Amino acid sequence: MIIQDAREGKISPVIRSVAASEGLEDLQILNEISQGRIIIPVNRNHGKIQPLGIGKGLRTKVNANIGTSRDCSNIDEELRKLDVSIKAGADTIMDLSTGGDIDGIRREILRRSTVPVGTVPIYQVAIEAARNKKTLVDMTAEEIFSVIEQQAEDGVDFITVHCGLTREAAGRIKKEGRLMDVVSRGGSFTIAWMIHNKKENPLYEHFERLLDIALSYDMTLSLGDGLRPGCIADATDRGQIQELITLGELAQEALSKGVQVMIEGPGHVPIDQIESNILIQKSLCHGAPFYVLVPLVTDSAPGYDHITSAIGGAIAAMHGADFLCYVTPSEHLRLPTVDDVREGVIASKIAAHAADIAKGIKGAMNRDITMAKCRKKLDWEGQIKASLDPERARSIRGSSTPSDKDVCTMCGEFCAIKVLNKEENWGF
Amino acid sequence: MIIQDAREGKISPVIRSVAASEGLEDLQILNEISQGRIIIPVNRNHGKIQPLGIGKGLRTKVNANIGTSRDCSNIDEELRKLDVSIKAGADTIMDLSTGGDIDGIRREILRRSTVPVGTVPIYQVAIEAARNKKTLVDMTAEEIFSVIEQQAEDGVDFITVHCGLTREAAGRIKKEGRLMDVVSRGGSFTIAWMIHNKKENPLYEHFERLLDIALSYDMTLSLGDGLRPGCIADATDRGQIQELITLGELAQEALSKGVQVMIEGPGHVPIDQIESNILIQKSLCHGAPFYVLVPLVTDSAPGYDHITSAIGGAIAAMHGADFLCYVTPSEHLRLPTVDDVREGVIASKIAAHAADIAKGIKGAMNRDITMAKCRKKLDWEGQIKASLDPERARSIRGSSTPSDKDVCTMCGEFCAIKVLNKEENWGF
């Protein structure tokens, strides 16, 4: 048990591994885990993955969402996305499958992944209800917990659960008025269920039952933000903050029981509101790791949402977000292709890395210093090796051959570096 | 004369046109122009372009650099880049040609462009010196002013001139120590010239002569930052700020003579230093428009520098930068292709738009509100039309056909919007 071990002062192999990979002291990791400010999402049934820390003082991590849909349910394609994500540097994978054999796909992804795997169990519950009964609102609380238990047993490392989406919070968005109401799938399922069954959200009402399951498997809870804003105009409204208050209370309860927990955050947020969103989460949730989904800074760029989210993700991480969910160029338009997944992971890695430089994460500058030195020496092979995506850098440079091998086709002999490398003594 | 007219209280057609396109009052534009906080770069010999305002309270503008190099000097290709840039939304074009018939290319671009055109005249001077004499350091001060005068007469709307790059400022970067010294081409030419000729920068020494030329054609000066940092480690150092101090003095002198002026800025800058860079420029240069080149927030992502610069550009513009120079995916690797140019312009437009929302520029939210309403109605044609790049959005959506036409292949029937649009009365 990760939190219990930490609280007993036991430097477990998992803590040692995370400390080594971050270049930090074992005791620092141990202390932050016991306070709930760092998590290491590893289900005890998913043992062979490399332990990964998320939270205070650590490198900003990146998640890639993969998984089938009704219209695209080819498992081989999703496994290719898994491989491509990990190769591009994704730190975790979420399987969000909603089409085909959902149990089979998840188990295959768990078997193959070398990084922690997350899911959103309510998807499976709702889809099975829609398939086997009349509609998704026919799902029962029992079914929700049964699917969660099954996924925990399969070895899922972290699950998104929209426990803070109460009738009270949902009511507030109606009262205030929103352009887009709810854009979270899990959020919409939960609200539709609460409307039809005239009951409170079972994941809120029976939160202790959820904690028991999580504790049995050392599974991490990612407390979802079902009311995250779906457009800039809806950002940081009363419904969103109401849900966050509840998530803070639930996180405290989870932590007191020894369950690792992180908090999910918005969403579509204008640049000037991102810092406040991070600060209020950190304050209301006592420093719990913040998983952002990931501030899209404009609604108007479908086809380029990997860029809108790289802007928001970098700013969020710079102000303290710990974990960025990638967004691909096909967000809002279609299920991503393998190429989209790759582009999405790289864009988020760029955002995470730029933020890590800005917040002084240990070792973050090393790569940039290497790159700068190689550029100054006109060492092209060194530049390519220091790149976040060496294959892409090599391919672009290779596509346009300069007549002088030591420069590139943009400046040629008029390369600023080359011009001044000839001048040893400036005399001023 | 734009400044003179403004100071005489004359609401010229140019001012009226800019005010109309920004949705602001004529008098506000007039007042900011006379104080030097807004510029309208239009050379009196380049009359048929649409007047464009850059500066305080206006929409953030985007420049696209095009132009030949020795290794790639196909003029048709550059004219295609011009067309593609303007179609993608570039507000200005800079012709940075360093290969082929430089006069011919510039004149063709000036003839064809519907937006203001800028150049860096020292490129032509240095290249002609390298072609006709032994090396670029053989260029003379006379030749520099003669090329500037020629380009002004051809109708160039704004020129980059590295007037603040003095022997004193350059000396400071050596004294402090930099990883990459100088990465500005114009900066490196100027320093090499000062070293070999043992003289002060002629554009600093004879700044009044430059002002006379600029005034004759109403040509705007873009005071270049020859010492901008070329890597994160070199950001915001003493040489950079020394040059900026001088640029502030020169801008004040230009303004007092009635010459429109903007200031160029860094460069490679970590996220946490961007806001300070903007504030110090605005302070030292008395609010002159700031043209950023454009904060790259990490050195390590060649192949994706349109993304690293979109992050930096959005943050810079949010804090007051007025004008973003685009960066393409091929920056640091090759002369950009037509496709690269397109990607670069769109990435910068996204950054500019996101910043305009954040700083409350009039009308900036309209597009996002339209998009949000179309998304809520599942109106796909409306969403495509509201997109920054409708063609790209249409093509991605069209590549993956959903079985239900009102959703997309990511969520299908489990679309959050669709699930909740069915629920009219929540009851809480």
Short mmCIF file of N, CA, C and O in Angstrom, two decimals, chain B residues 231-298:
data_model
loop_
_atom_site.label_atom_id
_atom_site.label_comp_id
_atom_site.label_asym_id
_atom_site.label_seq_id
_atom_site.Cartn_x
_atom_site.Cartn_y
_atom_site.Cartn_z
N CYS B 231 18.83 31.12 -27.34
CA CYS B 231 18.52 29.90 -26.58
C CYS B 231 18.00 30.34 -25.21
O CYS B 231 18.22 31.47 -24.79
N ILE B 232 17.29 29.42 -24.57
CA ILE B 232 16.67 29.71 -23.28
C ILE B 232 17.71 30.22 -22.27
O ILE B 232 17.45 31.16 -21.51
N ALA B 233 18.88 29.60 -22.29
CA ALA B 233 19.90 29.94 -21.29
C ALA B 233 20.39 31.38 -21.43
O ALA B 233 20.88 31.97 -20.47
N ASP B 234 20.27 31.96 -22.62
CA ASP B 234 20.78 33.33 -22.85
C ASP B 234 19.71 34.40 -22.64
O ASP B 234 19.98 35.60 -22.81
N ALA B 235 18.50 34.01 -22.28
CA ALA B 235 17.39 34.97 -22.24
C ALA B 235 17.60 36.07 -21.19
O ALA B 235 18.16 35.83 -20.12
N THR B 236 17.11 37.26 -21.53
CA THR B 236 17.04 38.40 -20.60
C THR B 236 18.39 38.69 -19.95
O THR B 236 18.47 38.86 -18.73
N ASP B 237 19.44 38.74 -20.76
CA ASP B 237 20.76 39.05 -20.18
C ASP B 237 21.10 40.52 -20.39
O ASP B 237 20.30 41.29 -20.95
N ARG B 238 22.27 40.90 -19.94
CA ARG B 238 22.60 42.33 -19.92
C ARG B 238 22.75 42.92 -21.32
O ARG B 238 22.38 44.06 -21.56
N GLY B 239 23.29 42.15 -22.25
CA GLY B 239 23.42 42.65 -23.62
C GLY B 239 22.06 42.94 -24.24
O GLY B 239 21.84 43.98 -24.88
N GLN B 240 21.13 42.00 -24.04
CA GLN B 240 19.77 42.18 -24.59
C GLN B 240 19.12 43.45 -24.04
O GLN B 240 18.56 44.25 -24.79
N ILE B 241 19.24 43.65 -22.74
CA ILE B 241 18.57 44.81 -22.12
C ILE B 241 19.31 46.11 -22.46
O ILE B 241 18.69 47.15 -22.65
N GLN B 242 20.64 46.03 -22.59
CA GLN B 242 21.40 47.22 -23.00
C GLN B 242 20.92 47.71 -24.37
O GLN B 242 20.69 48.89 -24.58
N GLU B 243 20.76 46.77 -25.30
CA GLU B 243 20.28 47.15 -26.64
C GLU B 243 18.88 47.75 -26.55
O GLU B 243 18.57 48.73 -27.22
N LEU B 244 18.05 47.17 -25.67
CA LEU B 244 16.67 47.66 -25.53
C LEU B 244 16.64 49.10 -24.99
O LEU B 244 15.80 49.91 -25.40
N ILE B 245 17.54 49.40 -24.08
CA ILE B 245 17.63 50.78 -23.55
C ILE B 245 17.90 51.75 -24.70
O ILE B 245 17.24 52.79 -24.84
N THR B 246 18.85 51.38 -25.55
CA THR B 246 19.17 52.24 -26.70
C THR B 246 17.98 52.33 -27.65
O THR B 246 17.67 53.42 -28.17
N LEU B 247 17.31 51.22 -27.87
CA LEU B 247 16.14 51.26 -28.76
C LEU B 247 15.08 52.21 -28.20
O LEU B 247 14.40 52.91 -28.97
N GLY B 248 14.94 52.24 -26.88
CA GLY B 248 13.99 53.17 -26.27
C GLY B 248 14.36 54.62 -26.58
O GLY B 248 13.50 55.44 -26.94
N GLU B 249 15.66 54.92 -26.48
CA GLU B 249 16.10 56.29 -26.78
C GLU B 249 15.86 56.63 -28.25
O GLU B 249 15.39 57.73 -28.59
N LEU B 250 16.19 55.69 -29.12
CA LEU B 250 16.04 55.95 -30.56
C LEU B 250 14.56 56.08 -30.93
O LEU B 250 14.18 56.89 -31.78
N ALA B 251 13.72 55.27 -30.30
CA ALA B 251 12.28 55.34 -30.59
C ALA B 251 11.74 56.72 -30.21
O ALA B 251 10.92 57.31 -30.94
N GLN B 252 12.21 57.22 -29.09
CA GLN B 252 11.76 58.54 -28.64
C GLN B 252 12.18 59.62 -29.65
O GLN B 252 11.39 60.51 -30.00
N GLU B 253 13.42 59.49 -30.14
CA GLU B 253 13.93 60.45 -31.13
C GLU B 253 13.10 60.36 -32.43
O GLU B 253 12.71 61.39 -33.01
N ALA B 254 12.83 59.11 -32.87
CA ALA B 254 12.05 58.92 -34.10
C ALA B 254 10.67 59.56 -33.95
O ALA B 254 10.20 60.29 -34.83
N LEU B 255 10.07 59.28 -32.82
CA LEU B 255 8.72 59.79 -32.59
C LEU B 255 8.69 61.31 -32.59
O LEU B 255 7.78 61.94 -33.14
N SER B 256 9.74 61.90 -32.01
CA SER B 256 9.76 63.38 -31.95
C SER B 256 9.89 63.96 -33.36
O SER B 256 9.47 65.08 -33.61
N LYS B 257 10.47 63.18 -34.31
CA LYS B 257 10.58 63.66 -35.69
C LYS B 257 9.35 63.28 -36.52
O LYS B 257 9.31 63.57 -37.72
N GLY B 258 8.43 62.52 -35.92
CA GLY B 258 7.24 62.13 -36.66
C GLY B 258 7.42 60.85 -37.48
O GLY B 258 6.66 60.60 -38.42
N VAL B 259 8.41 60.03 -37.11
CA VAL B 259 8.59 58.74 -37.79
C VAL B 259 7.93 57.64 -36.96
O VAL B 259 8.18 57.54 -35.75
N GLN B 260 7.13 56.83 -37.60
CA GLN B 260 6.48 55.72 -36.89
C GLN B 260 7.51 54.64 -36.57
O GLN B 260 8.34 54.30 -37.42
N VAL B 261 7.38 54.06 -35.39
CA VAL B 261 8.41 53.12 -34.97
C VAL B 261 7.79 52.01 -34.11
O VAL B 261 6.84 52.24 -33.37
N MET B 262 8.32 50.80 -34.30
CA MET B 262 7.99 49.71 -33.37
C MET B 262 9.32 49.08 -32.93
O MET B 262 10.37 49.35 -33.51
N ILE B 263 9.23 48.25 -31.89
CA ILE B 263 10.43 47.66 -31.30
C ILE B 263 10.35 46.14 -31.45
O ILE B 263 9.32 45.55 -31.16
N GLU B 264 11.46 45.53 -31.89
CA GLU B 264 11.46 44.07 -31.99
C GLU B 264 11.99 43.45 -30.70
O GLU B 264 12.79 44.06 -30.00
N GLY B 265 11.48 42.27 -30.41
CA GLY B 265 11.84 41.64 -29.14
C GLY B 265 12.20 40.17 -29.28
O GLY B 265 12.12 39.62 -30.37
N PRO B 266 12.54 39.58 -28.16
CA PRO B 266 13.05 38.21 -28.23
C PRO B 266 11.95 37.25 -28.68
O PRO B 266 10.79 37.60 -28.63
N GLY B 267 12.38 36.12 -29.13
CA GLY B 267 13.65 35.42 -29.12
C GLY B 267 13.35 34.09 -28.45
O GLY B 267 12.24 33.59 -28.43
N HIS B 268 14.33 33.49 -27.85
CA HIS B 268 14.12 32.27 -27.05
C HIS B 268 14.00 32.72 -25.59
O HIS B 268 14.97 33.26 -25.04
N VAL B 269 12.87 32.51 -24.97
CA VAL B 269 12.61 33.01 -23.62
C VAL B 269 11.79 31.97 -22.84
O VAL B 269 10.76 31.52 -23.34
N PRO B 270 12.22 31.59 -21.64
CA PRO B 270 11.40 30.65 -20.87
C PRO B 270 10.09 31.33 -20.45
O PRO B 270 10.03 32.55 -20.29
N ILE B 271 9.07 30.52 -20.27
CA ILE B 271 7.72 31.06 -20.00
C ILE B 271 7.71 32.05 -18.85
O ILE B 271 7.06 33.09 -18.92
N ASP B 272 8.46 31.75 -17.80
CA ASP B 272 8.39 32.60 -16.61
C ASP B 272 9.04 33.97 -16.80
O ASP B 272 8.89 34.84 -15.94
N GLN B 273 9.75 34.18 -17.92
CA GLN B 273 10.38 35.49 -18.15
C GLN B 273 9.64 36.32 -19.21
O GLN B 273 10.04 37.46 -19.49
N ILE B 274 8.60 35.78 -19.79
CA ILE B 274 7.95 36.50 -20.90
C ILE B 274 7.27 37.78 -20.42
O ILE B 274 7.46 38.85 -20.99
N GLU B 275 6.49 37.67 -19.37
CA GLU B 275 5.77 38.85 -18.89
C GLU B 275 6.73 40.01 -18.58
O GLU B 275 6.50 41.15 -18.99
N SER B 276 7.83 39.71 -17.90
CA SER B 276 8.80 40.76 -17.57
C SER B 276 9.41 41.36 -18.83
O SER B 276 9.66 42.57 -18.89
N ASN B 277 9.66 40.53 -19.83
CA ASN B 277 10.21 41.06 -21.08
C ASN B 277 9.25 42.06 -21.72
O ASN B 277 9.68 43.08 -22.27
N ILE B 278 7.96 41.78 -21.66
CA ILE B 278 7.00 42.71 -22.25
C ILE B 278 6.94 43.99 -21.43
O ILE B 278 6.97 45.10 -21.96
N LEU B 279 6.88 43.83 -20.11
CA LEU B 279 6.75 45.01 -19.25
C LEU B 279 7.95 45.94 -19.40
O LEU B 279 7.79 47.16 -19.49
N ILE B 280 9.15 45.36 -19.47
CA ILE B 280 10.33 46.23 -19.54
C ILE B 280 10.40 46.92 -20.91
O ILE B 280 10.79 48.09 -21.00
N GLN B 281 9.96 46.23 -21.96
CA GLN B 281 9.94 46.90 -23.27
C GLN B 281 8.97 48.06 -23.25
O GLN B 281 9.28 49.16 -23.71
N LYS B 282 7.78 47.80 -22.73
CA LYS B 282 6.74 48.85 -22.73
C LYS B 282 7.22 50.05 -21.90
O LYS B 282 6.92 51.20 -22.23
N SER B 283 7.94 49.76 -20.82
CA SER B 283 8.39 50.84 -19.96
C SER B 283 9.54 51.62 -20.60
O SER B 283 9.50 52.84 -20.73
N LEU B 284 10.58 50.91 -21.04
CA LEU B 284 11.76 51.60 -21.60
C LEU B 284 11.43 52.31 -22.91
O LEU B 284 12.08 53.29 -23.26
N CYS B 285 10.44 51.82 -23.64
CA CYS B 285 10.14 52.40 -24.96
C CYS B 285 8.83 53.18 -24.96
O CYS B 285 8.25 53.44 -26.03
N HIS B 286 8.37 53.57 -23.78
CA HIS B 286 7.21 54.46 -23.65
C HIS B 286 5.99 53.98 -24.42
O HIS B 286 5.30 54.76 -25.07
N GLY B 287 5.76 52.66 -24.36
CA GLY B 287 4.54 52.12 -24.96
C GLY B 287 4.59 51.90 -26.46
O GLY B 287 3.55 51.62 -27.07
N ALA B 288 5.76 52.01 -27.07
CA ALA B 288 5.85 51.73 -28.52
C ALA B 288 5.40 50.30 -28.79
O ALA B 288 5.62 49.40 -27.98
N PRO B 289 4.74 50.08 -29.94
CA PRO B 289 4.30 48.72 -30.26
C PRO B 289 5.46 47.73 -30.23
O PRO B 289 6.58 48.05 -30.64
N PHE B 290 5.17 46.53 -29.72
CA PHE B 290 6.20 45.51 -29.52
C PHE B 290 5.95 44.36 -30.50
O PHE B 290 4.87 43.75 -30.52
N TYR B 291 6.96 44.10 -31.31
CA TYR B 291 6.92 43.07 -32.35
C TYR B 291 7.81 41.93 -31.86
O TYR B 291 9.03 42.08 -31.83
N VAL B 292 7.22 40.81 -31.46
CA VAL B 292 8.02 39.72 -30.88
C VAL B 292 8.30 38.62 -31.89
O VAL B 292 7.49 38.32 -32.76
N LEU B 293 9.45 37.99 -31.73
CA LEU B 293 10.04 37.17 -32.82
C LEU B 293 10.29 35.71 -32.46
O LEU B 293 11.24 35.13 -32.92
N VAL B 294 9.51 35.06 -31.89
CA VAL B 294 8.40 35.30 -31.02
C VAL B 294 8.68 34.36 -29.88
O VAL B 294 9.12 33.27 -30.15
N PRO B 295 8.58 34.69 -28.66
CA PRO B 295 9.18 33.82 -27.65
C PRO B 295 9.04 32.32 -27.94
O PRO B 295 7.94 31.76 -27.90
N LEU B 296 10.17 31.67 -28.24
CA LEU B 296 10.20 30.20 -28.29
C LEU B 296 10.48 29.74 -26.87
O LEU B 296 11.48 30.15 -26.28
N VAL B 297 9.61 28.90 -26.33
CA VAL B 297 9.68 28.60 -24.91
C VAL B 297 10.53 27.37 -24.57
O VAL B 297 10.70 27.04 -23.41
N THR B 298 11.04 26.72 -25.60
CA THR B 298 12.07 25.69 -25.41
C THR B 298 12.90 25.65 -26.69
O THR B 298 12.42 25.99 -27.77
#
